[in-house]
Short mmCIF file of C-alpha atoms and ligand atoms in Angstrom, two decimals:
data_model
loop_
_atom_site.label_atom_id
_atom_site.label_comp_id
_atom_site.label_asym_id
_atom_site.label_seq_id
_atom_site.Cartn_x
_atom_site.Cartn_y
_atom_site.Cartn_z
CA MET A 23 -0.09 0.01 0.04
CA LYS A 24 1.36 3.51 -0.83
CA GLY A 25 2.00 5.92 1.98
CA ILE A 26 0.90 9.49 2.32
CA ASP A 27 2.53 12.42 0.69
CA LYS A 28 2.65 14.88 3.45
CA PRO A 29 3.25 13.59 7.14
CA VAL A 30 0.22 13.08 9.00
CA TYR A 31 0.63 13.79 12.61
CA ILE A 32 -1.41 13.15 15.65
CA THR A 33 -2.67 16.95 15.49
CA GLN A 34 -2.60 20.04 13.88
CA PRO A 35 -3.11 23.29 15.59
CA LEU A 36 -6.39 25.49 14.94
CA LEU A 37 -5.29 28.70 13.59
CA PRO A 38 -7.26 31.90 13.12
CA ASP A 39 -7.14 33.67 9.61
CA LEU A 40 -4.13 35.68 9.47
CA ASN A 41 -5.99 38.77 8.22
CA ASP A 42 -8.32 38.66 11.37
CA LEU A 43 -5.15 38.21 13.36
CA GLN A 44 -3.23 41.10 11.87
CA ILE A 45 -6.41 43.43 12.74
CA GLU A 46 -6.08 42.45 16.23
CA ILE A 47 -2.27 42.61 16.43
CA LYS A 48 -2.48 46.15 14.87
CA GLU A 49 -4.67 47.04 17.59
CA ILE A 50 -2.44 45.70 20.39
CA PHE A 51 0.49 47.77 19.03
CA LYS A 52 -1.46 50.81 18.62
CA SER A 53 -2.42 50.54 22.13
CA LYS A 54 1.21 50.09 23.09
CA TRP A 55 0.00 47.79 26.17
CA VAL A 56 1.20 44.12 25.11
CA THR A 57 0.86 42.28 28.43
CA ASN A 58 0.11 42.42 32.07
CA HIS A 59 -3.48 42.14 32.15
CA GLY A 60 -4.61 43.90 29.37
CA ILE A 61 -7.77 44.61 27.56
CA LYS A 62 -7.65 41.36 25.34
CA ASN A 63 -6.77 39.30 28.56
CA ASN A 64 -9.96 40.71 30.37
CA LEU A 65 -12.24 40.31 27.39
CA PHE A 66 -10.71 36.69 26.69
CA GLU A 67 -11.40 35.76 30.46
CA LYS A 68 -15.05 37.16 30.32
CA LYS A 69 -15.96 35.12 27.28
CA LEU A 70 -14.12 32.19 28.59
CA LYS A 71 -16.43 32.12 31.69
CA VAL A 72 -19.34 31.89 29.44
CA VAL A 73 -17.90 29.00 27.32
CA LEU A 74 -16.71 27.12 30.44
CA LYS A 75 -19.92 27.83 32.26
CA VAL A 76 -17.95 28.69 35.70
CA ASN A 77 -18.10 31.84 37.90
CA ASN A 78 -14.20 32.61 37.63
CA VAL A 79 -11.57 32.44 34.94
CA SER A 80 -7.89 33.39 35.19
CA VAL A 81 -5.81 32.97 31.97
CA PHE A 82 -2.16 31.86 32.04
CA ASN A 83 0.75 31.75 29.79
CA ASN A 84 0.70 28.08 29.68
CA GLY A 85 -1.10 25.07 31.30
CA THR A 86 1.87 24.06 33.40
CA THR A 87 2.23 27.53 35.45
CA ALA A 88 -1.81 27.49 35.60
CA LEU A 89 -1.31 24.06 37.57
CA LEU A 90 1.61 25.19 39.63
CA THR A 91 -0.43 28.24 40.55
CA ALA A 92 -3.74 26.11 41.23
CA LEU A 93 -1.62 23.99 43.68
CA LYS A 94 0.13 26.85 45.26
CA ALA A 95 -3.47 28.77 45.74
CA MET A 96 -4.47 25.55 47.83
CA ASN A 97 -2.24 26.35 50.63
CA LEU A 98 -1.26 22.85 50.90
CA SER A 99 1.23 21.93 53.75
CA LEU A 100 4.77 21.45 52.46
CA GLY A 101 5.58 17.89 52.02
CA SER A 102 1.89 16.53 52.09
CA GLU A 103 0.82 14.00 49.78
CA VAL A 104 -1.42 14.56 46.65
CA ILE A 105 -3.00 11.56 45.15
CA THR A 106 -2.79 11.60 41.24
CA THR A 107 -2.81 9.19 38.19
CA PRO A 108 0.48 7.85 36.48
CA PHE A 109 -1.70 8.06 33.27
CA THR A 110 -0.91 11.56 32.30
CA PHE A 111 1.53 13.78 30.84
CA PRO A 112 4.75 14.71 32.92
CA ALA A 113 3.32 18.26 33.75
CA THR A 114 0.76 16.60 36.30
CA PRO A 115 2.97 14.97 38.40
CA HIS A 116 5.75 17.50 38.04
CA CYS A 117 3.77 20.43 39.28
CA ILE A 118 2.81 18.40 42.62
CA SER A 119 6.71 17.96 43.19
CA TRP A 120 7.48 21.57 42.02
CA ASN A 121 5.16 22.85 45.04
CA GLY A 122 7.17 20.72 47.46
CA LEU A 123 4.74 18.22 47.62
CA LYS A 124 4.68 14.44 47.06
CA PRO A 125 2.95 12.59 44.29
CA VAL A 126 1.12 9.54 45.19
CA PHE A 127 0.11 7.45 42.23
CA CYS A 128 -3.27 5.78 42.19
CA ASP A 129 -4.28 3.05 39.52
CA ILE A 130 -6.81 4.03 36.97
CA ASP A 131 -10.23 2.62 35.69
CA PRO A 132 -9.80 0.14 32.77
CA GLU A 133 -12.67 1.64 31.08
CA THR A 134 -12.38 5.49 31.56
CA MET A 135 -8.43 5.24 32.00
CA THR A 136 -8.86 7.94 34.84
CA ILE A 137 -8.11 7.37 38.51
CA ASN A 138 -9.90 4.59 39.91
CA VAL A 139 -12.15 6.09 42.51
CA ASP A 140 -12.28 2.58 44.39
CA LYS A 141 -8.35 2.86 44.89
CA ILE A 142 -8.10 6.40 46.25
CA GLU A 143 -9.12 5.70 49.89
CA GLU A 144 -6.57 2.90 50.50
CA LEU A 145 -3.79 5.56 49.59
CA ILE A 146 -5.07 8.04 52.17
CA THR A 147 -2.51 8.53 55.10
CA PRO A 148 -2.52 11.53 57.55
CA LEU A 149 -0.32 13.31 55.19
CA THR A 150 -2.62 13.59 52.19
CA SER A 151 -3.83 16.96 51.40
CA ALA A 152 -5.38 16.67 47.93
CA ILE A 153 -6.55 14.72 45.11
CA LEU A 154 -5.17 15.74 41.43
CA PRO A 155 -7.43 13.64 38.90
CA VAL A 156 -7.12 14.24 35.14
CA HIS A 157 -9.95 13.80 32.62
CA VAL A 158 -7.72 11.95 30.23
CA TYR A 159 -8.28 12.03 26.38
CA GLY A 160 -11.58 13.95 27.41
CA PHE A 161 -12.94 10.94 29.42
CA PRO A 162 -14.50 12.65 32.74
CA CYS A 163 -13.25 11.36 36.00
CA ASP A 164 -15.91 9.83 38.16
CA VAL A 165 -16.48 13.31 39.98
CA LYS A 166 -19.43 12.62 42.20
CA LYS A 167 -17.43 9.72 43.92
CA ILE A 168 -14.25 11.76 44.36
CA ASN A 169 -16.11 14.85 45.56
CA LYS A 170 -17.61 12.36 48.26
CA ILE A 171 -14.30 11.04 49.28
CA ALA A 172 -12.73 14.74 49.38
CA LYS A 173 -15.43 15.62 51.60
CA LYS A 174 -15.23 12.76 54.00
CA TYR A 175 -11.26 13.13 54.27
CA ASP A 176 -11.36 17.20 53.97
CA LEU A 177 -8.95 17.20 50.99
CA LYS A 178 -8.82 19.67 48.05
CA VAL A 179 -9.68 18.63 44.48
CA ILE A 180 -7.77 20.01 41.64
CA TYR A 181 -8.92 18.88 38.31
CA ASP A 182 -6.53 18.61 35.29
CA CYS A 183 -8.87 19.53 32.57
CA ALA A 184 -6.08 19.92 29.91
CA HIS A 185 -7.99 17.68 27.65
CA THR A 186 -11.55 18.70 28.23
CA PHE A 187 -12.09 22.05 26.47
CA SER A 188 -15.70 22.64 26.70
CA THR A 189 -16.92 19.28 27.95
CA GLU A 190 -20.07 19.28 29.95
CA ILE A 191 -21.44 16.35 32.27
CA ASP A 192 -25.10 16.73 32.61
CA GLY A 193 -25.03 20.26 31.05
CA LYS A 194 -22.57 21.48 33.60
CA GLY A 195 -19.25 22.65 32.44
CA ILE A 196 -16.31 20.18 33.78
CA GLY A 197 -14.75 23.15 35.32
CA ASN A 198 -17.28 23.23 38.11
CA PHE A 199 -16.05 20.24 39.96
CA GLY A 200 -13.69 20.28 42.78
CA ASP A 201 -11.97 23.39 44.06
CA ILE A 202 -10.18 24.45 41.05
CA SER A 203 -9.83 23.27 37.42
CA VAL A 204 -6.90 23.56 35.04
CA PHE A 205 -6.96 24.03 31.14
CA SER A 206 -4.30 23.85 28.59
CA PHE A 207 -4.36 26.02 25.54
CA HIS A 208 -1.14 24.61 24.04
CA ALA A 209 -0.94 24.41 20.22
CA THR A 210 -1.69 20.67 20.38
CA LYS A 211 -5.09 21.33 22.25
CA LEU A 212 -8.66 21.57 20.56
CA PHE A 213 -8.60 25.20 21.69
CA ASN A 214 -5.48 26.91 21.81
CA THR A 215 -3.58 30.01 22.27
CA ILE A 216 -0.55 28.67 20.92
CA GLU A 217 0.91 28.38 24.45
CA GLY A 218 -1.59 29.09 27.17
CA GLY A 219 -3.91 27.87 29.79
CA CYS A 220 -6.38 28.92 32.37
CA LEU A 221 -7.66 28.26 35.92
CA ALA A 222 -11.69 27.85 36.52
CA TYR A 223 -13.26 28.12 39.90
CA ASN A 224 -16.26 29.00 41.36
CA ASP A 225 -14.94 30.49 45.00
CA ASP A 226 -14.62 34.03 44.42
CA ASN A 227 -12.21 34.47 47.52
CA LEU A 228 -9.76 32.68 45.27
CA LYS A 229 -9.68 35.48 42.88
CA GLU A 230 -7.56 37.97 44.22
CA LYS A 231 -5.10 35.27 45.44
CA ILE A 232 -4.92 33.97 42.06
CA TYR A 233 -4.33 37.35 40.25
CA ASN A 234 -1.56 38.07 42.80
CA LEU A 235 0.26 34.54 42.58
CA ARG A 236 0.15 35.02 38.56
CA ASN A 237 2.15 38.31 38.83
CA PHE A 238 4.75 37.68 41.25
CA GLY A 239 2.75 38.04 44.36
CA ILE A 240 2.58 41.76 43.74
CA LYS A 241 -0.74 43.40 45.14
CA ASN A 242 0.31 46.93 44.17
CA GLU A 243 3.49 49.02 43.62
CA GLU A 244 4.47 48.95 47.31
CA GLU A 245 3.26 45.62 48.27
CA VAL A 246 4.23 41.90 47.36
CA VAL A 247 2.27 39.77 49.53
CA ASP A 248 2.79 36.23 48.08
CA ILE A 249 5.36 34.09 46.66
CA GLY A 250 4.09 34.28 43.04
CA ILE A 251 5.35 33.59 39.73
CA ASN A 252 5.17 34.95 35.99
CA GLY A 253 2.07 33.28 34.73
CA LYS A 254 0.72 36.14 32.85
CA MET A 255 -0.61 35.67 29.27
CA ASN A 256 0.25 38.21 26.66
CA GLU A 257 -2.22 40.08 24.40
CA ILE A 258 -1.26 38.35 21.45
CA GLN A 259 -1.95 35.03 22.88
CA ALA A 260 -5.29 36.38 24.26
CA SER A 261 -6.22 37.60 20.74
CA ILE A 262 -5.62 34.26 19.18
CA GLY A 263 -7.76 32.96 22.07
CA LEU A 264 -10.54 35.50 21.06
CA LEU A 265 -10.41 34.34 17.57
CA ASN A 266 -10.14 30.76 18.11
CA LEU A 267 -13.27 31.10 20.54
CA GLU A 268 -15.15 31.70 17.12
CA LEU A 269 -13.76 28.59 15.46
CA TYR A 270 -13.23 25.67 17.97
CA ARG A 271 -16.82 24.62 17.33
CA GLU A 272 -16.69 23.92 13.61
CA GLU A 273 -13.40 22.33 14.40
CA GLN A 274 -15.25 19.94 16.85
CA LEU A 275 -17.81 19.12 14.12
CA LYS A 276 -15.05 18.25 11.64
CA ARG A 277 -13.26 15.90 14.37
CA MET A 278 -16.68 14.60 14.98
CA GLU A 279 -16.88 13.36 11.30
CA ILE A 280 -13.34 11.91 11.52
CA LYS A 281 -14.18 9.81 14.88
CA LYS A 282 -17.24 8.43 13.12
CA ILE A 283 -15.04 7.05 10.19
CA TYR A 284 -12.59 5.71 12.66
CA THR A 285 -15.37 4.12 14.94
CA ASN A 286 -17.31 2.83 12.06
CA GLU A 287 -14.44 1.08 10.34
CA LEU A 288 -12.36 0.12 13.44
CA SER A 289 -15.28 -1.41 15.52
CA LYS A 290 -15.50 -4.05 12.83
CA ILE A 291 -12.31 -5.54 14.27
CA LYS A 292 -13.10 -6.80 17.76
CA GLU A 293 -9.31 -6.80 18.59
CA ILE A 294 -9.37 -3.29 18.63
CA LYS A 295 -11.12 -1.57 21.56
CA ILE A 296 -12.65 2.10 21.20
CA PRO A 297 -13.08 3.57 24.83
CA LYS A 298 -16.69 4.97 24.79
CA MET A 299 -17.75 8.30 26.12
CA PRO A 300 -20.37 8.23 28.66
CA GLU A 301 -24.02 9.19 27.64
CA ASN A 302 -24.20 12.18 30.02
CA THR A 303 -20.67 13.73 28.74
CA THR A 304 -20.02 15.74 25.74
CA ASP A 305 -16.84 14.84 24.17
CA SER A 306 -14.06 17.49 23.44
CA LEU A 307 -12.88 15.49 20.85
CA GLN A 308 -9.31 16.36 22.02
CA TYR A 309 -7.94 12.79 21.28
CA PHE A 310 -9.04 9.53 19.71
CA PRO A 311 -7.31 6.62 21.71
CA ILE A 312 -7.85 2.96 20.88
CA ILE A 313 -6.74 -0.27 22.64
CA ILE A 314 -4.77 -2.90 20.66
CA GLU A 315 -5.65 -6.15 22.43
CA GLU A 316 -3.08 -8.91 22.86
CA ASP A 317 -4.83 -11.03 20.24
CA PHE A 318 -4.33 -8.64 17.44
CA PRO A 319 -1.64 -9.83 14.97
CA PHE A 320 0.71 -6.69 15.74
CA THR A 321 1.72 -5.36 18.98
CA ARG A 322 0.90 -1.77 19.72
CA ASN A 323 4.68 -0.82 19.09
CA GLN A 324 4.84 -2.69 15.81
CA ILE A 325 1.44 -0.73 14.57
CA TYR A 326 3.17 2.50 15.54
CA ASP A 327 6.24 1.64 13.76
CA GLU A 328 4.69 0.51 10.68
CA PHE A 329 2.57 3.46 10.34
CA LYS A 330 5.78 5.63 10.30
CA LYS A 331 6.45 3.82 6.94
CA TYR A 332 3.59 5.30 5.49
CA ASN A 333 4.22 8.68 7.01
CA ILE A 334 1.43 8.47 9.62
CA PHE A 335 2.73 9.56 13.08
CA THR A 336 0.52 8.19 15.80
CA ARG A 337 1.27 8.70 19.49
CA LYS A 338 1.74 6.41 22.58
CA TYR A 339 0.05 8.95 24.97
CA PHE A 340 0.82 7.80 27.91
CA TYR A 341 3.76 5.57 27.33
CA PRO A 342 5.92 5.38 29.51
CA ILE A 343 3.65 6.27 32.54
CA CYS A 344 4.78 8.58 35.16
CA SER A 345 5.60 5.93 37.81
CA ASP A 346 8.19 4.87 35.19
CA TYR A 347 10.43 7.89 35.18
CA GLU A 348 13.48 7.43 36.79
CA ILE A 349 12.69 10.36 39.11
CA TYR A 350 9.50 8.69 40.39
CA LYS A 351 9.90 5.08 39.95
CA ASN A 352 11.28 4.45 43.46
CA LEU A 353 8.24 5.93 45.13
CA GLU A 354 6.21 3.29 47.07
CA SER A 355 3.23 4.23 44.81
CA SER A 356 4.84 3.53 41.64
CA SER A 357 5.35 -0.15 42.20
CA VAL A 358 3.69 -2.33 39.55
CA ASN A 359 1.76 -4.14 42.01
CA ASN A 360 -0.03 -0.98 42.83
CA LEU A 361 -0.82 0.10 39.34
CA PRO A 362 -1.60 -3.18 37.39
CA VAL A 363 -4.35 -1.40 34.95
CA ALA A 364 -2.02 1.50 34.13
CA ASN A 365 0.98 -0.80 33.55
CA ASN A 366 -1.03 -3.09 31.30
CA LEU A 367 -2.81 -0.43 29.32
CA LYS A 368 0.51 1.70 28.69
CA ASN A 369 1.55 -1.05 26.09
CA LYS A 370 -1.89 -1.16 24.33
CA ILE A 371 -2.84 2.34 24.11
CA LEU A 372 -2.30 4.36 20.55
CA CYS A 373 -4.07 7.64 19.76
CA LEU A 374 -4.82 8.23 16.36
CA PRO A 375 -4.40 11.57 14.12
CA LEU A 376 -7.38 13.90 14.81
CA TYR A 377 -7.78 17.14 13.53
CA GLY A 378 -10.18 19.04 11.49
CA ASN A 379 -8.04 19.41 8.39
CA LEU A 380 -7.26 15.74 8.35
CA ASP A 381 -8.82 14.75 4.87
CA LYS A 382 -11.20 11.63 4.84
CA LYS A 383 -8.53 9.79 2.43
CA SER A 384 -6.12 9.65 4.82
CA VAL A 385 -8.59 8.69 7.75
CA MET A 386 -9.73 5.71 5.44
CA LYS A 387 -6.00 4.81 4.83
CA ILE A 388 -5.52 4.45 8.53
CA CYS A 389 -8.55 2.18 8.82
CA ASP A 390 -7.27 0.28 5.75
CA LEU A 391 -3.95 -0.19 7.25
CA PHE A 392 -5.29 -1.83 10.26
CA LYS A 393 -7.28 -3.91 8.25
CA THR A 394 -4.19 -5.14 6.53
CA PHE A 395 -2.37 -5.61 9.58
CA TYR A 396 -5.41 -7.57 11.08
CA ASN A 397 -5.49 -9.85 7.92
CA PHE A 398 -1.70 -10.06 7.79
CA ASN A 399 -1.48 -13.90 8.80
CA LYS A 400 -4.67 -14.99 7.23
N1 LIG B 518 -1.83 18.20 31.93
C1 LIG B 518 -2.26 17.30 31.01
C2 LIG B 518 -2.84 16.21 30.99
C3 LIG B 518 -1.39 17.67 29.22
O1 LIG B 518 -1.83 16.79 28.69
C4 LIG B 518 -0.76 18.88 29.46
C5 LIG B 518 -0.04 19.21 28.14
C6 LIG B 518 -0.46 19.65 30.38
C7 LIG B 518 -1.06 19.30 31.88
C8 LIG B 518 0.34 20.83 30.54
O2 LIG B 518 -0.26 21.70 29.67
P1 LIG B 518 0.70 22.87 28.83
O3 LIG B 518 1.79 23.40 29.88
O4 LIG B 518 1.56 22.06 27.78
O5 LIG B 518 -0.16 23.72 28.36
C9 LIG B 518 2.05 17.79 23.59
C10 LIG B 518 1.95 19.19 24.13
O6 LIG B 518 3.16 19.82 24.37
C11 LIG B 518 1.43 19.11 25.66
O7 LIG B 518 0.74 20.69 25.68
C12 LIG B 518 0.42 18.23 25.90
N2 LIG B 518 -0.12 18.12 27.13
C13 LIG B 518 0.76 16.86 25.20
C14 LIG B 518 -0.13 15.67 25.61
O8 LIG B 518 1.12 16.92 24.01
P2 LIG B 518 4.36 16.59 22.76
O9 LIG B 518 5.40 16.27 23.61
O10 LIG B 518 3.49 15.47 22.44
O11 LIG B 518 4.30 17.78 21.86
P3 LIG B 518 5.02 17.52 20.16
O12 LIG B 518 5.88 18.62 20.04
O13 LIG B 518 5.62 16.30 19.95
O14 LIG B 518 3.81 17.55 19.40
C15 LIG B 518 2.71 16.65 18.98
C16 LIG B 518 2.47 16.83 17.57
O15 LIG B 518 1.58 17.93 17.35
C17 LIG B 518 3.65 16.96 16.62
O16 LIG B 518 4.10 15.54 16.09
C18 LIG B 518 3.06 17.64 15.34
C19 LIG B 518 1.99 18.59 16.16
N3 LIG B 518 2.36 19.86 16.17
C20 LIG B 518 2.76 20.25 17.43
C21 LIG B 518 3.36 21.64 17.59
C22 LIG B 518 3.89 22.07 19.01
C23 LIG B 518 2.06 20.76 15.19
O17 LIG B 518 1.46 20.51 14.11
N4 LIG B 518 2.41 22.15 15.41
C24 LIG B 518 2.91 22.51 16.65
O18 LIG B 518 3.20 23.59 16.59
O19 LIG B 518 3.44 17.29 23.73
#
């Protein structure tokens, strides 16, 4: 079978029309106010509140500084433990560690691939201060159960919503669960500002604290009241956000069509499992992960390598898992015995290309290649 002429990557950034961006940039240049809580930032936050259906939004220069700040804003005791998932991007446990806290890895649910809520309580110790679950690939965590556990043990909940822009559970924005939620607007995300992110939270009392933390802890010209960071989004990033807010819905519709083709074609192969979104949840369409079962003729790694020969670049998100990293592997919670599901899934998971501009011919090519691999020995 012939390969594809141009490389097909896991994603392609959603970019606004260059002429529209030029108009925005002209305005910014004219104003001479290019960063530090400018007009575009304020407008962007206002619009995001509506889209995310939350009371407060604070934008950041990337998702990682937003997550660092979210943890800092929770006032967790230094050295305390934060229960999280190993099945995530390194930023999640790294932000815990950068705050002088200890990540404690909890296994994942085999269906949703998010933190296994039935395993959280056994990891709680007198040192536990928070839970940091991740709505991985867009699949929501069991927010009700997490809330119940948090209440019972008086723990803070910080949600990593990097993959769930615009997701709703029973019509409620995904940023409404837990104490605070973190979104990433990186170029690889459905909705992006090239680099960027935000915090969403309903507690109005957090607003001033987060505002200060995002800007070195500066309250005013003569008072520095907190150990802050430089997390500010610049005005060009905010402009891209404003323009992309007009475009992301259409991008989602296009992705939905691609997902339909993948699902129709690949569900014919029973050795390929396609995780299902719960009925009460809208899909952000951030990623399209599939699970290559053991009885498929090719392993996940073989498929990944084969695709490369055809100019198709799938991704093994998330392999290795965070508990495999040299820096975390000696933690007690990193033992394979503690994380059997995550350790099994890391060798079977494969994310397929998903972006609006991906042409149907390439999608069919990917599906046909799977069928060729499947029939290889037949
Ligand atoms: N929490 C979670 C659960 C996350 O997934 C992430 C980020 C974060 C927190 C932290 O948020 P940020 O601080 O990043 O806002 C990418 C992204 O860099 C990262 O944002 C994302 N998660 C992660 C899942 O994916 P890589 O190492 O896979 O990126 P890279 O450079 O290999 O890009 C992937 C593909 O995307 C490329 O092969 C081609 C395409 N691409 C990429 C870029 C940057 C483009 O077509 N154009 C581009 O400009 O991490």
